[in-house]
């Protein structure tokens, strides 16, 4: 079984649309994350979610909103998509906040046209 | 200056050779250090932690130099399967946030 799964794997959409990416982990971890990896391969943390506490990277536009229906899921909703949102989005989880061993999902490749 | 800097490479290395690359960090309050590996179009995976006393795992050796604020990764007897991008990760004390380098691309050639 896949430890951290994301859907969809690829997402191509028009500018201005609203889209969601889903993430699920079956590791029983308490903390989940969303990362953005741009074309220059920089991996930047967007959100950390631990026991209903959301920690937001202040550089993330408020068009991005994480939603966690339960501990095993952390979805990412994006409003009014822009060209610059094109990137690979990785979901990850760790046993607890601050744990260096993070388990990543396979990534969602988003292309905004 | 970036918080975590790595030479992007690529490092083109013949199979069997030894290769080493460094990563420098700017925040002297950095507490923990790690190497992750990312294969092409795949997700990052933890390779090894870097302890103050150094860390060795098979062909891989990681070292920390706090005075000069860099960590290193040495790969001996390189294999074709070592081809990947190696990401340096630093955790700054306090908020436990991980700061990621952009990675060093390694290509092992037969």
PDB file of C-alpha atoms in Angstrom:
ATOM      1  CA  UNK A   1       0.000   0.000   0.000  1.00  0.00           C
ATOM      2  CA  UNK A   2       1.164   3.514  -0.797  1.00  0.00           C
ATOM      3  CA  UNK A   3       2.062   5.375   2.411  1.00  0.00           C
ATOM      4  CA  UNK A   4       1.278   8.875   1.130  1.00  0.00           C
ATOM      5  CA  UNK A   5      -0.947   9.205  -1.909  1.00  0.00           C
ATOM      6  CA  UNK A   6      -2.000  12.219  -3.919  1.00  0.00           C
ATOM      7  CA  UNK A   7      -4.595  12.773  -6.591  1.00  0.00           C
ATOM      8  CA  UNK A   8      -4.499  13.761  -9.317  1.00  0.00           C
ATOM      9  CA  UNK A   9      -0.988  13.029 -10.517  1.00  0.00           C
ATOM     10  CA  UNK A  10      -1.319  15.530 -13.362  1.00  0.00           C
ATOM     11  CA  UNK A  11      -3.534  18.577 -13.532  1.00  0.00           C
ATOM     12  CA  UNK A  12      -3.791  20.874 -16.536  1.00  0.00           C
ATOM     13  CA  UNK A  13      -6.179  23.769 -16.209  1.00  0.00           C
ATOM     14  CA  UNK A  14      -6.942  27.274 -17.355  1.00  0.00           C
ATOM     15  CA  UNK A  15      -6.002  30.460 -15.588  1.00  0.00           C
ATOM     16  CA  UNK A  16      -8.707  31.644 -13.213  1.00  0.00           C
ATOM     17  CA  UNK A  17     -10.066  28.194 -12.418  1.00  0.00           C
ATOM     18  CA  UNK A  18     -10.399  26.727  -8.924  1.00  0.00           C
ATOM     19  CA  UNK A  19      -8.888  23.289  -8.298  1.00  0.00           C
ATOM     20  CA  UNK A  20      -8.193  20.900  -5.440  1.00  0.00           C
ATOM     21  CA  UNK A  21      -5.484  18.344  -4.834  1.00  0.00           C
ATOM     22  CA  UNK A  22      -6.133  15.522  -2.397  1.00  0.00           C
ATOM     23  CA  UNK A  23      -3.641  13.868  -0.073  1.00  0.00           C
ATOM     24  CA  UNK A  24      -4.002  10.848   2.169  1.00  0.00           C
ATOM     25  CA  UNK A  25      -1.507   9.123   4.449  1.00  0.00           C
ATOM     26  CA  UNK A  26      -1.994   5.701   6.005  1.00  0.00           C
ATOM     27  CA  UNK A  27       1.015   5.896   8.326  1.00  0.00           C
ATOM     28  CA  UNK A  28      -0.873   7.141  11.356  1.00  0.00           C
ATOM     29  CA  UNK A  29       1.229  10.295  11.388  1.00  0.00           C
ATOM     30  CA  UNK A  30       0.128  13.389  13.255  1.00  0.00           C
ATOM     31  CA  UNK A  31       1.585  16.008  10.927  1.00  0.00           C
ATOM     32  CA  UNK A  32       1.048  16.670   7.258  1.00  0.00           C
ATOM     33  CA  UNK A  33       2.604  19.208   4.908  1.00  0.00           C
ATOM     34  CA  UNK A  34       2.206  20.747   1.509  1.00  0.00           C
ATOM     35  CA  UNK A  35       5.279  21.714  -0.501  1.00  0.00           C
ATOM     36  CA  UNK A  36       5.691  23.472  -3.821  1.00  0.00           C
ATOM     37  CA  UNK A  37       8.617  22.604  -6.084  1.00  0.00           C
ATOM     38  CA  UNK A  38       9.069  25.101  -8.877  1.00  0.00           C
ATOM     39  CA  UNK A  39      10.961  24.832 -12.160  1.00  0.00           C
ATOM     40  CA  UNK A  40      14.228  25.685 -10.409  1.00  0.00           C
ATOM     41  CA  UNK A  41      13.671  22.665  -8.169  1.00  0.00           C
ATOM     42  CA  UNK A  42      13.416  24.642  -4.938  1.00  0.00           C
ATOM     43  CA  UNK A  43      11.209  22.806  -2.481  1.00  0.00           C
ATOM     44  CA  UNK A  44       9.277  25.312  -0.390  1.00  0.00           C
ATOM     45  CA  UNK A  45       7.016  24.534   2.527  1.00  0.00           C
ATOM     46  CA  UNK A  46       3.536  25.942   2.112  1.00  0.00           C
ATOM     47  CA  UNK A  47       1.653  24.579   5.091  1.00  0.00           C
ATOM     48  CA  UNK A  48       2.162  22.363   8.101  1.00  0.00           C
ATOM     49  CA  UNK A  49      -0.856  20.863   9.833  1.00  0.00           C
ATOM     50  CA  UNK A  50      -0.504  19.204  13.226  1.00  0.00           C
ATOM     51  CA  UNK A  51      -3.337  18.309  15.568  1.00  0.00           C
ATOM     52  CA  UNK A  52      -5.605  20.882  14.007  1.00  0.00           C
ATOM     53  CA  UNK A  53      -2.934  23.555  14.259  1.00  0.00           C
ATOM     54  CA  UNK A  54      -2.167  25.133  10.934  1.00  0.00           C
ATOM     55  CA  UNK A  55       1.160  26.772  10.359  1.00  0.00           C
ATOM     56  CA  UNK A  56       1.247  28.857   7.244  1.00  0.00           C
ATOM     57  CA  UNK A  57       4.246  30.038   5.309  1.00  0.00           C
ATOM     58  CA  UNK A  58       3.597  33.748   5.135  1.00  0.00           C
ATOM     59  CA  UNK A  59       4.710  33.910   1.525  1.00  0.00           C
ATOM     60  CA  UNK A  60       1.835  31.690   0.394  1.00  0.00           C
ATOM     61  CA  UNK A  61      -0.991  33.655  -1.276  1.00  0.00           C
ATOM     62  CA  UNK A  62      -4.368  33.344   0.423  1.00  0.00           C
ATOM     63  CA  UNK A  63      -5.701  31.797  -2.784  1.00  0.00           C
ATOM     64  CA  UNK A  64      -4.214  28.602  -1.391  1.00  0.00           C
ATOM     65  CA  UNK A  65      -6.098  26.963   1.460  1.00  0.00           C
ATOM     66  CA  UNK A  66      -5.483  23.608   3.100  1.00  0.00           C
ATOM     67  CA  UNK A  67      -8.417  21.581   4.342  1.00  0.00           C
ATOM     68  CA  UNK A  68      -8.097  18.653   6.711  1.00  0.00           C
ATOM     69  CA  UNK A  69     -11.233  16.581   7.216  1.00  0.00           C
ATOM     70  CA  UNK A  70      -9.318  14.229   9.509  1.00  0.00           C
ATOM     71  CA  UNK A  71      -5.777  13.394  10.607  1.00  0.00           C
ATOM     72  CA  UNK A  72      -5.133  11.199   7.574  1.00  0.00           C
ATOM     73  CA  UNK A  73      -6.102  13.751   4.961  1.00  0.00           C
ATOM     74  CA  UNK A  74      -4.844  17.193   3.992  1.00  0.00           C
ATOM     75  CA  UNK A  75      -6.269  18.594   0.800  1.00  0.00           C
ATOM     76  CA  UNK A  76      -5.083  21.714  -0.982  1.00  0.00           C
ATOM     77  CA  UNK A  77      -7.584  24.032  -2.584  1.00  0.00           C
ATOM     78  CA  UNK A  78      -6.409  26.720  -4.987  1.00  0.00           C
ATOM     79  CA  UNK A  79      -8.635  29.588  -6.094  1.00  0.00           C
ATOM     80  CA  UNK A  80      -8.195  31.725  -9.194  1.00  0.00           C
ATOM     81  CA  UNK A  81      -5.221  29.829 -10.561  1.00  0.00           C
ATOM     82  CA  UNK A  82      -2.390  31.875 -12.042  1.00  0.00           C
ATOM     83  CA  UNK A  83       0.361  30.980 -14.503  1.00  0.00           C
ATOM     84  CA  UNK A  84       2.921  31.179 -11.706  1.00  0.00           C
ATOM     85  CA  UNK A  85       1.137  28.434  -9.807  1.00  0.00           C
ATOM     86  CA  UNK A  86       2.477  25.899 -12.304  1.00  0.00           C
ATOM     87  CA  UNK A  87       4.737  23.597 -10.315  1.00  0.00           C
ATOM     88  CA  UNK A  88       4.895  20.194  -8.686  1.00  0.00           C
ATOM     89  CA  UNK A  89       3.013  20.053  -5.395  1.00  0.00           C
ATOM     90  CA  UNK A  90       4.109  17.460  -2.875  1.00  0.00           C
ATOM     91  CA  UNK A  91       2.197  16.317   0.143  1.00  0.00           C
ATOM     92  CA  UNK A  92       4.217  14.846   3.003  1.00  0.00           C
ATOM     93  CA  UNK A  93       3.689  13.527   6.495  1.00  0.00           C
ATOM     94  CA  UNK A  94       5.774  12.913   9.598  1.00  0.00           C
ATOM     95  CA  UNK A  95       5.159  11.229  12.914  1.00  0.00           C
ATOM     96  CA  UNK A  96       5.121  14.549  14.697  1.00  0.00           C
ATOM     97  CA  UNK A  97       5.887  18.170  13.988  1.00  0.00           C
ATOM     98  CA  UNK A  98       9.583  18.750  13.540  1.00  0.00           C
ATOM     99  CA  UNK A  99      10.416  15.189  12.635  1.00  0.00           C
ATOM    100  CA  UNK A 100      13.044  15.187   9.942  1.00  0.00           C
ATOM    101  CA  UNK A 101      11.831  11.964   8.415  1.00  0.00           C
ATOM    102  CA  UNK A 102       9.095  13.136   6.160  1.00  0.00           C
ATOM    103  CA  UNK A 103       7.371  10.778   3.800  1.00  0.00           C
ATOM    104  CA  UNK A 104       6.394  12.340   0.531  1.00  0.00           C
ATOM    105  CA  UNK A 105       3.592  11.597  -1.846  1.00  0.00           C
ATOM    106  CA  UNK A 106       4.380  11.124  -5.555  1.00  0.00           C
ATOM    107  CA  UNK A 107       3.588  14.745  -6.379  1.00  0.00           C
ATOM    108  CA  UNK A 108       0.937  16.499  -8.442  1.00  0.00           C
ATOM    109  CA  UNK A 109       2.180  18.212 -11.570  1.00  0.00           C
ATOM    110  CA  UNK A 110       0.074  21.309 -12.085  1.00  0.00           C
ATOM    111  CA  UNK A 111       0.176  23.222 -15.345  1.00  0.00           C
ATOM    112  CA  UNK A 112      -1.811  26.427 -15.622  1.00  0.00           C
ATOM    113  CA  UNK A 113      -2.430  27.605 -19.173  1.00  0.00           C
TER     114      UNK A 113
ATOM    115  CA  UNK B   1      22.277  34.927   0.280  1.00  0.00           C
ATOM    116  CA  UNK B   2      20.115  31.801   0.208  1.00  0.00           C
ATOM    117  CA  UNK B   3      19.586  30.056   3.523  1.00  0.00           C
ATOM    118  CA  UNK B   4      20.792  26.741   2.136  1.00  0.00           C
ATOM    119  CA  UNK B   5      23.042  26.694  -0.906  1.00  0.00           C
ATOM    120  CA  UNK B   6      24.145  23.824  -3.075  1.00  0.00           C
ATOM    121  CA  UNK B   7      26.062  23.568  -6.316  1.00  0.00           C
ATOM    122  CA  UNK B   8      23.331  22.552  -8.765  1.00  0.00           C
ATOM    123  CA  UNK B   9      25.739  20.474 -10.869  1.00  0.00           C
ATOM    124  CA  UNK B  10      25.333  18.283 -12.732  1.00  0.00           C
ATOM    125  CA  UNK B  11      28.262  16.261 -11.501  1.00  0.00           C
ATOM    126  CA  UNK B  12      29.124  13.731 -14.197  1.00  0.00           C
ATOM    127  CA  UNK B  13      31.043  10.918 -12.553  1.00  0.00           C
ATOM    128  CA  UNK B  14      32.229   7.535 -13.905  1.00  0.00           C
ATOM    129  CA  UNK B  15      30.869   4.447 -12.230  1.00  0.00           C
ATOM    130  CA  UNK B  16      33.079   3.323  -9.357  1.00  0.00           C
ATOM    131  CA  UNK B  17      34.460   6.756  -8.628  1.00  0.00           C
ATOM    132  CA  UNK B  18      34.178   8.666  -5.388  1.00  0.00           C
ATOM    133  CA  UNK B  19      32.221  11.888  -5.440  1.00  0.00           C
ATOM    134  CA  UNK B  20      31.646  14.522  -2.791  1.00  0.00           C
ATOM    135  CA  UNK B  21      29.583  17.649  -2.626  1.00  0.00           C
ATOM    136  CA  UNK B  22      28.895  20.281  -0.047  1.00  0.00           C
ATOM    137  CA  UNK B  23      26.005  22.328   1.172  1.00  0.00           C
ATOM    138  CA  UNK B  24      26.377  25.624   3.020  1.00  0.00           C
ATOM    139  CA  UNK B  25      23.844  27.121   5.386  1.00  0.00           C
ATOM    140  CA  UNK B  26      23.576  30.695   6.562  1.00  0.00           C
ATOM    141  CA  UNK B  27      21.734  30.450   9.878  1.00  0.00           C
ATOM    142  CA  UNK B  28      24.092  29.708  12.734  1.00  0.00           C
ATOM    143  CA  UNK B  29      21.089  28.630  14.809  1.00  0.00           C
ATOM    144  CA  UNK B  30      20.586  25.621  12.547  1.00  0.00           C
ATOM    145  CA  UNK B  31      20.303  22.527  14.670  1.00  0.00           C
ATOM    146  CA  UNK B  32      19.754  19.507  12.486  1.00  0.00           C
ATOM    147  CA  UNK B  33      20.933  18.523   9.048  1.00  0.00           C
ATOM    148  CA  UNK B  34      19.866  15.915   6.549  1.00  0.00           C
ATOM    149  CA  UNK B  35      20.430  14.639   3.066  1.00  0.00           C
ATOM    150  CA  UNK B  36      17.430  13.660   0.976  1.00  0.00           C
ATOM    151  CA  UNK B  37      17.559  12.016  -2.411  1.00  0.00           C
ATOM    152  CA  UNK B  38      15.177  12.810  -5.262  1.00  0.00           C
ATOM    153  CA  UNK B  39      15.092  10.691  -8.388  1.00  0.00           C
ATOM    154  CA  UNK B  40      13.960  12.275 -11.631  1.00  0.00           C
ATOM    155  CA  UNK B  41      10.238  13.051 -11.511  1.00  0.00           C
ATOM    156  CA  UNK B  42       9.908  11.333  -8.160  1.00  0.00           C
ATOM    157  CA  UNK B  43       9.401  12.473  -4.593  1.00  0.00           C
ATOM    158  CA  UNK B  44      12.243  13.224  -2.147  1.00  0.00           C
ATOM    159  CA  UNK B  45      13.249  10.465   0.260  1.00  0.00           C
ATOM    160  CA  UNK B  46      15.409  10.720   3.361  1.00  0.00           C
ATOM    161  CA  UNK B  47      18.911   9.432   2.666  1.00  0.00           C
ATOM    162  CA  UNK B  48      20.589  10.097   5.987  1.00  0.00           C
ATOM    163  CA  UNK B  49      20.855  12.427   8.920  1.00  0.00           C
ATOM    164  CA  UNK B  50      24.046  14.346   9.569  1.00  0.00           C
ATOM    165  CA  UNK B  51      25.302  14.199  13.117  1.00  0.00           C
ATOM    166  CA  UNK B  52      27.968  16.358  14.701  1.00  0.00           C
ATOM    167  CA  UNK B  53      30.266  13.350  14.835  1.00  0.00           C
ATOM    168  CA  UNK B  54      29.592  12.446  11.217  1.00  0.00           C
ATOM    169  CA  UNK B  55      27.496   9.610   9.914  1.00  0.00           C
ATOM    170  CA  UNK B  56      28.315   6.664   7.682  1.00  0.00           C
ATOM    171  CA  UNK B  57      25.875   4.328   5.998  1.00  0.00           C
ATOM    172  CA  UNK B  58      27.511   1.865   3.650  1.00  0.00           C
ATOM    173  CA  UNK B  59      29.057   3.800   0.774  1.00  0.00           C
ATOM    174  CA  UNK B  60      27.664   7.101   2.004  1.00  0.00           C
ATOM    175  CA  UNK B  61      29.359   9.382   4.523  1.00  0.00           C
ATOM    176  CA  UNK B  62      27.908  12.656   5.756  1.00  0.00           C
ATOM    177  CA  UNK B  63      29.812  15.218   7.774  1.00  0.00           C
ATOM    178  CA  UNK B  64      29.035  18.492   9.488  1.00  0.00           C
ATOM    179  CA  UNK B  65      31.355  21.448   9.877  1.00  0.00           C
ATOM    180  CA  UNK B  66      29.664  23.911  12.211  1.00  0.00           C
ATOM    181  CA  UNK B  67      32.533  26.384  12.222  1.00  0.00           C
ATOM    182  CA  UNK B  68      32.331  26.856   8.470  1.00  0.00           C
ATOM    183  CA  UNK B  69      28.615  26.140   8.326  1.00  0.00           C
ATOM    184  CA  UNK B  70      28.536  23.415   5.767  1.00  0.00           C
ATOM    185  CA  UNK B  71      27.647  19.765   5.485  1.00  0.00           C
ATOM    186  CA  UNK B  72      29.080  17.304   3.030  1.00  0.00           C
ATOM    187  CA  UNK B  73      28.079  14.047   1.397  1.00  0.00           C
ATOM    188  CA  UNK B  74      30.649  11.563   0.152  1.00  0.00           C
ATOM    189  CA  UNK B  75      29.687   8.631  -2.046  1.00  0.00           C
ATOM    190  CA  UNK B  76      32.270   5.903  -2.541  1.00  0.00           C
ATOM    191  CA  UNK B  77      32.297   3.297  -5.318  1.00  0.00           C
ATOM    192  CA  UNK B  78      29.440   5.078  -7.063  1.00  0.00           C
ATOM    193  CA  UNK B  79      26.762   3.020  -8.810  1.00  0.00           C
ATOM    194  CA  UNK B  80      24.572   3.871 -11.757  1.00  0.00           C
ATOM    195  CA  UNK B  81      21.629   3.806  -9.362  1.00  0.00           C
ATOM    196  CA  UNK B  82      23.166   6.667  -7.375  1.00  0.00           C
ATOM    197  CA  UNK B  83      22.165   9.022 -10.179  1.00  0.00           C
ATOM    198  CA  UNK B  84      19.724  11.441  -8.598  1.00  0.00           C
ATOM    199  CA  UNK B  85      19.440  14.906  -7.132  1.00  0.00           C
ATOM    200  CA  UNK B  86      20.709  15.197  -3.575  1.00  0.00           C
ATOM    201  CA  UNK B  87      18.889  17.718  -1.433  1.00  0.00           C
ATOM    202  CA  UNK B  88      20.445  19.303   1.608  1.00  0.00           C
ATOM    203  CA  UNK B  89      17.953  20.042   4.382  1.00  0.00           C
ATOM    204  CA  UNK B  90      18.493  22.126   7.486  1.00  0.00           C
ATOM    205  CA  UNK B  91      16.255  22.473  10.501  1.00  0.00           C
ATOM    206  CA  UNK B  92      16.466  25.725  12.375  1.00  0.00           C
ATOM    207  CA  UNK B  93      15.820  25.576  16.078  1.00  0.00           C
ATOM    208  CA  UNK B  94      12.634  26.936  17.519  1.00  0.00           C
ATOM    209  CA  UNK B  95      10.054  26.536  14.813  1.00  0.00           C
ATOM    210  CA  UNK B  96      11.334  23.197  13.545  1.00  0.00           C
ATOM    211  CA  UNK B  97      10.866  24.334  10.006  1.00  0.00           C
ATOM    212  CA  UNK B  98      12.916  22.509   7.418  1.00  0.00           C
ATOM    213  CA  UNK B  99      14.800  24.651   4.920  1.00  0.00           C
ATOM    214  CA  UNK B 100      15.588  22.864   1.669  1.00  0.00           C
ATOM    215  CA  UNK B 101      18.447  23.411  -0.738  1.00  0.00           C
ATOM    216  CA  UNK B 102      17.753  23.284  -4.467  1.00  0.00           C
ATOM    217  CA  UNK B 103      19.766  20.111  -4.790  1.00  0.00           C
ATOM    218  CA  UNK B 104      22.879  18.844  -6.525  1.00  0.00           C
ATOM    219  CA  UNK B 105      22.318  16.698  -9.567  1.00  0.00           C
ATOM    220  CA  UNK B 106      24.554  13.648  -9.823  1.00  0.00           C
ATOM    221  CA  UNK B 107      24.894  11.572 -12.981  1.00  0.00           C
ATOM    222  CA  UNK B 108      26.849   8.342 -12.787  1.00  0.00           C
ATOM    223  CA  UNK B 109      28.070   7.169 -16.183  1.00  0.00           C
ATOM    224  CA  UNK B 110      29.041   3.602 -17.133  1.00  0.00           C
TER     225      UNK B 110
END
